[in-house]
């Protein structure tokens, strides 16, 4: 279709393809520009969000900065279809090109098969823009031949197959490209495949001295996908341990890596980078709002920390200090692996399947049950603090561990522990066994298996059953606690390469049930 | 460690400011040599002759026990001029005695109303001169004129013996186990357990006595009607059921920190001996121990690790000459309980524990002939103090998962305990 169609004398029309990102999905959008009679003005229609309205101010200086003319006419830009809300600064480029096409300053020949996306600076430079990966996926899906994006987003866009990526540094370059006088200097750099596990320097399990029991618990959590709670005094090393959990989790598949990259792109965290290959580790401060943790925001709906931790670890340090509404909102992602943010324009869904690692003190002062320092908390404060740890969230945490504060002698006395690479091998082997056993079910890890099914499929030996019954009787293990113990025992058996869950596995699993301080119960 | 079975009498407590004392262990103890010889006037607590007070014969005592600043010592001093409770009360009302606050309360309170409330609450007034009044209290410099009592037990009037077990409110699981075990042993030896019903060691001691089927007395620092400590109502009810709950304060008097030292002197006075289980420096149990020394009672202490804050009080007392108690055997030896009572460390019942309820038949691992498996033996030997499991595993030369499994098995049987990520042996496991 011709993009320059002067049907009425003095009126011109331009049409450019682009996409808008809603949640993490790109939706194709057509930008129409009409230059006609009337006092000079620029109007944008089609449910533009505030960041798109900003484009009105940016686009004219950018066009003039590229050495082109801004038509002093009445200009109307429409973003179709009108029922989707358009947000984000990526519309600058298509709007500018639409106006240029309508004023016959660029040829329309390639505009029908190419998507354009990117933010413009006042000088006409193309600025790296969030959400390019989602746009690239939408472009490929819609059958476009090429995608023009800012140079800083080139690597990201190249991750998607099936569409040619043109990474341009300025509006002028794009115009040159359309006129046939400019080509990108080389093909956009191909992002490396995640074959080797990249490691974050300085974050390895071998950094942790002592705390062998906690390292073991981390291994079990990684192997079975279990959530983890570490309880202990300040300085015990809970944060240090939690940070190393992603380093022993198995490598992401390419599909998982792409999902993570898309989320980070939409959140604007992916500037100038390619594929995210390491599992994310997100550690929001406990003052974070519900929207920050779960996702939301007015206008452009941004993914929250739960989604940025997708396929990785969400670490909540000082769990008791988080806001109640934020914690309550964790239920859905922990249950479904996704989060739905409702908006007037409709619900927006983000994936959010993460391993939850949480840390907490045992009491307000932190020294309850410490061997050297006495806890000085009044009873009522202890009780209200403990109450904040209970409830539906705890229910979803299969592994709870008390982490003691080690004395200097204890720290120096133990040698260095195993490195992440060694542990990860065991974790991956355990995961393979799980996947094989769970083939044909909707689940891929032991932590996902619901209670009743875990009971039926755990394959306990007689001695293991006896061990768990004993715990139920004499340790006041609840029904849900029982289920948690079973899931963890199954993972331990997988780690040990055992087809059946034996007593030694069941017993170890019982140590991760978490205890209320029995002392408090008796001593008033 | 010297002392224990064969030693006659009790070694004196060496305290720089103290005189050396000889003490005997006779019930009631000896009065302090050189103490002022003050006693309550003979008819102090007699029923009132006043016709109008006939319906509420000892109401004056109730009112006096409710005055904010009228301590037993001050009242005792007042009694030297106003020889009856009625007279003392009249003095206060007239402004001739007591603080302004006392006088205001005295004028505002109606004795018959207070007496009625007391009757209604089911508590009894036991006053100096009554047959039921514990004569041991008269060893005090300032014995109370009257006690409010809930419960029917009066072991002190029947020639019974009592020993106190006191310690920190914020104690450890180790302290709880020791307090319960020692209390249980006293119960089996038919010695009443005296304590203050506070959270922590006190409560554990009361529980130990109750579970051992013995007598126990809770001495409060407030009126019988006060809900203190919160959360201990059930325990106090149980104590009143089979033992007694006593206080020198009238109903309505609230628990306040300054009343606890005063209450501690009653605990010491009622007992032949005071056992301090756990306490930080400056703990209230030190005050109870000091009272005990002044009254010529014995003081015992249960040691703990030098590195723990909670061991500081008992360790200081042991330095000062208190007998070191490692378990029921030591305590009963010190209290001269003979072996034909059949008391043995192996048989002392634990009762409600900081862990699972033991099988009453085999005492949870204490059955004769319990022998540990090789793994269990290795783990127990490797458990030197409160250790993280991986340290135990390294020392025992066993893989960590196996050691965790062994530890859980022993935890179920009450042989080890898990505290804050560390494992420690229980008293029951020490053979």
CSV table of N, CA, C and O in Angstrom, one decimal, chain B residues 109-166:
chain,number,residue,atom,x,y,z
B,109,UNK,N,-10.8,2.9,102.0
B,109,UNK,CA,-11.1,1.5,101.9
B,109,UNK,C,-12.1,1.1,103.0
B,109,UNK,O,-11.9,1.5,104.2
B,110,UNK,N,-13.1,0.3,102.7
B,110,UNK,CA,-14.0,-0.2,103.7
B,110,UNK,C,-13.7,-1.6,104.0
B,110,UNK,O,-13.8,-2.5,103.2
B,111,UNK,N,-13.3,-1.8,105.2
B,111,UNK,CA,-12.8,-3.2,105.6
B,111,UNK,C,-13.8,-4.3,105.3
B,111,UNK,O,-13.4,-5.3,104.8
B,112,UNK,N,-15.1,-4.0,105.6
B,112,UNK,CA,-16.1,-5.1,105.4
B,112,UNK,C,-16.2,-5.4,103.9
B,112,UNK,O,-16.4,-6.6,103.5
B,113,UNK,N,-16.1,-4.4,103.0
B,113,UNK,CA,-16.1,-4.7,101.6
B,113,UNK,C,-14.9,-5.6,101.2
B,113,UNK,O,-15.0,-6.5,100.5
B,114,UNK,N,-13.7,-5.2,101.7
B,114,UNK,CA,-12.5,-5.9,101.3
B,114,UNK,C,-12.6,-7.4,101.8
B,114,UNK,O,-12.3,-8.3,101.1
B,115,UNK,N,-13.1,-7.5,103.0
B,115,UNK,CA,-13.3,-8.8,103.6
B,115,UNK,C,-14.2,-9.7,102.8
B,115,UNK,O,-14.0,-10.8,102.5
B,116,UNK,N,-15.3,-9.1,102.4
B,116,UNK,CA,-16.3,-9.8,101.6
B,116,UNK,C,-15.7,-10.2,100.3
B,116,UNK,O,-15.9,-11.4,99.8
B,117,UNK,N,-15.0,-9.3,99.6
B,117,UNK,CA,-14.4,-9.7,98.4
B,117,UNK,C,-13.4,-10.9,98.6
B,117,UNK,O,-13.3,-11.8,97.7
B,118,UNK,N,-12.7,-10.8,99.7
B,118,UNK,CA,-11.7,-11.9,99.9
B,118,UNK,C,-12.5,-13.3,100.1
B,118,UNK,O,-12.1,-14.3,99.5
B,119,UNK,N,-13.5,-13.2,100.9
B,119,UNK,CA,-14.3,-14.4,101.1
B,119,UNK,C,-14.8,-15.0,99.7
B,119,UNK,O,-14.8,-16.1,99.4
B,120,UNK,N,-15.3,-14.0,98.9
B,120,UNK,CA,-15.9,-14.4,97.7
B,120,UNK,C,-14.9,-15.1,96.7
B,120,UNK,O,-15.2,-15.9,95.9
B,121,UNK,N,-13.7,-14.6,96.9
B,121,UNK,CA,-12.6,-15.1,95.9
B,121,UNK,C,-12.2,-16.5,96.3
B,121,UNK,O,-11.5,-17.2,95.6
B,122,UNK,N,-12.6,-17.0,97.5
B,122,UNK,CA,-12.2,-18.4,97.9
B,122,UNK,C,-10.9,-18.5,98.5
B,122,UNK,O,-10.4,-19.5,98.8
B,123,UNK,N,-10.2,-17.3,98.7
B,123,UNK,CA,-8.9,-17.3,99.3
B,123,UNK,C,-9.1,-17.3,100.9
B,123,UNK,O,-10.1,-16.8,101.4
B,124,UNK,N,-8.0,-17.7,101.5
B,124,UNK,CA,-8.0,-17.7,103.0
B,124,UNK,C,-7.0,-16.8,103.5
B,124,UNK,O,-5.9,-16.6,102.9
B,125,UNK,N,-7.3,-16.2,104.7
B,125,UNK,CA,-6.3,-15.4,105.4
B,125,UNK,C,-5.6,-16.2,106.5
B,125,UNK,O,-6.3,-16.8,107.3
B,126,UNK,N,-4.3,-16.2,106.4
B,126,UNK,CA,-3.6,-17.0,107.5
B,126,UNK,C,-2.7,-15.9,108.1
B,126,UNK,O,-1.8,-15.4,107.5
B,127,UNK,N,-3.0,-15.7,109.4
B,127,UNK,CA,-2.3,-14.6,110.1
B,127,UNK,C,-1.3,-15.1,111.1
B,127,UNK,O,-1.4,-16.2,111.6
B,128,UNK,N,-0.4,-14.3,111.5
B,128,UNK,CA,0.6,-14.6,112.5
B,128,UNK,C,-0.1,-15.0,113.8
B,128,UNK,O,-1.1,-14.3,114.2
B,129,UNK,N,0.3,-16.1,114.4
B,129,UNK,CA,-0.4,-16.6,115.6
B,129,UNK,C,-1.3,-17.7,115.2
B,129,UNK,O,-1.7,-18.5,116.1
B,130,UNK,N,-1.8,-17.8,114.0
B,130,UNK,CA,-2.6,-19.0,113.6
B,130,UNK,C,-1.8,-20.2,113.5
B,130,UNK,O,-0.6,-20.2,113.3
B,131,UNK,N,-2.5,-21.4,113.7
B,131,UNK,CA,-1.8,-22.6,113.7
B,131,UNK,C,-1.1,-22.9,112.3
B,131,UNK,O,-0.1,-23.5,112.1
B,132,UNK,N,-1.8,-22.3,111.3
B,132,UNK,CA,-1.4,-22.5,109.9
B,132,UNK,C,-0.3,-21.6,109.5
B,132,UNK,O,0.2,-21.8,108.3
B,133,UNK,N,0.1,-20.7,110.3
B,133,UNK,CA,1.1,-19.7,109.8
B,133,UNK,C,2.5,-20.4,109.8
B,133,UNK,O,2.8,-21.1,110.7
B,134,UNK,N,3.2,-20.3,108.7
B,134,UNK,CA,4.5,-20.9,108.6
B,134,UNK,C,5.5,-20.3,109.6
B,134,UNK,O,5.9,-19.1,109.4
B,135,UNK,N,5.9,-21.0,110.6
B,135,UNK,CA,6.8,-20.4,111.6
B,135,UNK,C,8.1,-20.1,111.0
B,135,UNK,O,8.8,-19.2,111.5
B,136,UNK,N,8.5,-20.8,109.9
B,136,UNK,CA,9.8,-20.5,109.3
B,136,UNK,C,9.9,-19.0,108.9
B,136,UNK,O,10.9,-18.4,108.9
B,137,UNK,N,8.7,-18.4,108.6
B,137,UNK,CA,8.7,-17.0,108.2
B,137,UNK,C,9.2,-16.1,109.4
B,137,UNK,O,9.7,-15.0,109.1
B,138,UNK,N,9.0,-16.6,110.6
B,138,UNK,CA,9.4,-15.7,111.7
B,138,UNK,C,10.9,-15.6,111.8
B,138,UNK,O,11.4,-14.7,112.6
B,139,UNK,N,11.7,-16.4,111.0
B,139,UNK,CA,13.1,-16.2,111.0
B,139,UNK,C,13.4,-14.8,110.3
B,139,UNK,O,14.6,-14.3,110.5
B,140,UNK,N,12.5,-14.3,109.6
B,140,UNK,CA,12.8,-13.1,108.9
B,140,UNK,C,12.8,-11.9,109.8
B,140,UNK,O,12.2,-11.8,110.8
B,141,UNK,N,13.6,-10.9,109.4
B,141,UNK,CA,13.7,-9.7,110.1
B,141,UNK,C,12.3,-9.0,110.0
B,141,UNK,O,11.9,-8.3,111.0
B,142,UNK,N,11.6,-9.2,109.0
B,142,UNK,CA,10.3,-8.6,108.8
B,142,UNK,C,9.2,-9.5,108.2
B,142,UNK,O,8.8,-9.4,107.1
B,143,UNK,N,8.8,-10.5,109.1
B,143,UNK,CA,7.8,-11.5,108.6
B,143,UNK,C,6.5,-10.8,108.3
B,143,UNK,O,6.2,-9.8,109.0
B,144,UNK,N,5.8,-11.3,107.4
B,144,UNK,CA,4.5,-10.6,107.1
B,144,UNK,C,3.5,-10.9,108.2
B,144,UNK,O,3.5,-12.0,108.9
B,145,UNK,N,2.6,-10.0,108.4
B,145,UNK,CA,1.5,-10.2,109.5
B,145,UNK,C,0.5,-11.2,109.0
B,145,UNK,O,0.0,-11.9,109.8
B,146,UNK,N,0.3,-11.3,107.7
B,146,UNK,CA,-0.7,-12.3,107.3
B,146,UNK,C,-0.3,-12.7,105.8
B,146,UNK,O,0.4,-12.0,105.1
B,147,UNK,N,-0.8,-13.8,105.5
B,147,UNK,CA,-0.7,-14.3,104.1
B,147,UNK,C,-2.1,-14.6,103.6
B,147,UNK,O,-3.0,-15.1,104.3
B,148,UNK,N,-2.2,-14.3,102.3
B,148,UNK,CA,-3.4,-14.7,101.6
B,148,UNK,C,-3.1,-16.0,100.8
B,148,UNK,O,-2.1,-16.1,100.2
B,149,UNK,N,-3.9,-17.0,101.0
B,149,UNK,CA,-3.6,-18.3,100.5
B,149,UNK,C,-4.7,-18.9,99.7
B,149,UNK,O,-5.9,-18.8,100.1
B,150,UNK,N,-4.4,-19.4,98.5
B,150,UNK,CA,-5.3,-20.2,97.7
B,150,UNK,C,-4.9,-21.6,97.7
B,150,UNK,O,-3.7,-21.9,97.4
B,151,UNK,N,-5.8,-22.5,98.0
B,151,UNK,CA,-5.3,-23.9,98.0
B,151,UNK,C,-5.2,-24.4,99.4
B,151,UNK,O,-5.1,-23.6,100.4
B,152,UNK,N,-5.3,-25.7,99.6
B,152,UNK,CA,-5.5,-26.3,100.9
B,152,UNK,C,-4.2,-26.9,101.5
B,152,UNK,O,-4.2,-27.2,102.7
B,153,UNK,N,-3.2,-26.9,100.7
B,153,UNK,CA,-1.9,-27.6,101.2
B,153,UNK,C,-1.3,-26.8,102.3
B,153,UNK,O,-1.1,-25.6,102.2
B,154,UNK,N,-0.9,-27.4,103.4
B,154,UNK,CA,-0.2,-26.7,104.5
B,154,UNK,C,0.9,-27.6,105.0
B,154,UNK,O,1.1,-27.9,106.2
B,155,UNK,N,1.8,-28.0,104.1
B,155,UNK,CA,2.9,-28.9,104.4
B,155,UNK,C,3.7,-28.4,105.5
B,155,UNK,O,4.3,-29.1,106.3
B,156,UNK,N,3.9,-27.1,105.6
B,156,UNK,CA,4.7,-26.5,106.6
B,156,UNK,C,4.2,-26.7,108.0
B,156,UNK,O,5.0,-26.6,109.0
B,157,UNK,N,3.0,-27.0,108.2
B,157,UNK,CA,2.4,-27.2,109.5
B,157,UNK,C,2.5,-28.6,109.9
B,157,UNK,O,2.2,-29.0,111.0
B,158,UNK,N,2.8,-29.5,108.9
B,158,UNK,CA,2.8,-30.9,109.2
B,158,UNK,C,4.2,-31.5,109.4
B,158,UNK,O,4.4,-32.7,109.3
B,159,UNK,N,5.2,-30.6,109.5
B,159,UNK,CA,6.5,-31.1,109.6
B,159,UNK,C,7.1,-31.4,108.2
B,159,UNK,O,8.2,-32.0,108.1
B,160,UNK,N,6.5,-30.9,107.2
B,160,UNK,CA,7.0,-31.2,105.9
B,160,UNK,C,8.3,-30.3,105.6
B,160,UNK,O,8.5,-29.3,106.2
B,161,UNK,N,9.0,-30.7,104.6
B,161,UNK,CA,10.2,-29.9,104.2
B,161,UNK,C,9.9,-29.2,102.9
B,161,UNK,O,9.2,-29.7,102.0
B,162,UNK,N,10.6,-28.1,102.7
B,162,UNK,CA,10.5,-27.3,101.4
B,162,UNK,C,11.8,-26.9,100.9
B,162,UNK,O,12.7,-26.6,101.7
B,163,UNK,N,12.0,-26.8,99.6
B,163,UNK,CA,13.2,-26.3,99.0
B,163,UNK,C,12.8,-25.5,97.8
B,163,UNK,O,11.8,-25.8,97.1
B,164,UNK,N,13.5,-24.4,97.6
B,164,UNK,CA,13.1,-23.5,96.5
B,164,UNK,C,14.0,-23.7,95.3
B,164,UNK,O,15.2,-24.1,95.4
B,165,UNK,N,13.4,-23.6,94.1
B,165,UNK,CA,14.1,-23.7,92.8
B,165,UNK,C,13.8,-22.4,92.1
B,165,UNK,O,12.6,-22.1,91.8
B,166,UNK,N,14.8,-21.6,91.9
B,166,UNK,CA,14.6,-20.3,91.3
B,166,UNK,C,15.6,-20.0,90.1
B,166,UNK,O,16.6,-20.7,90.0
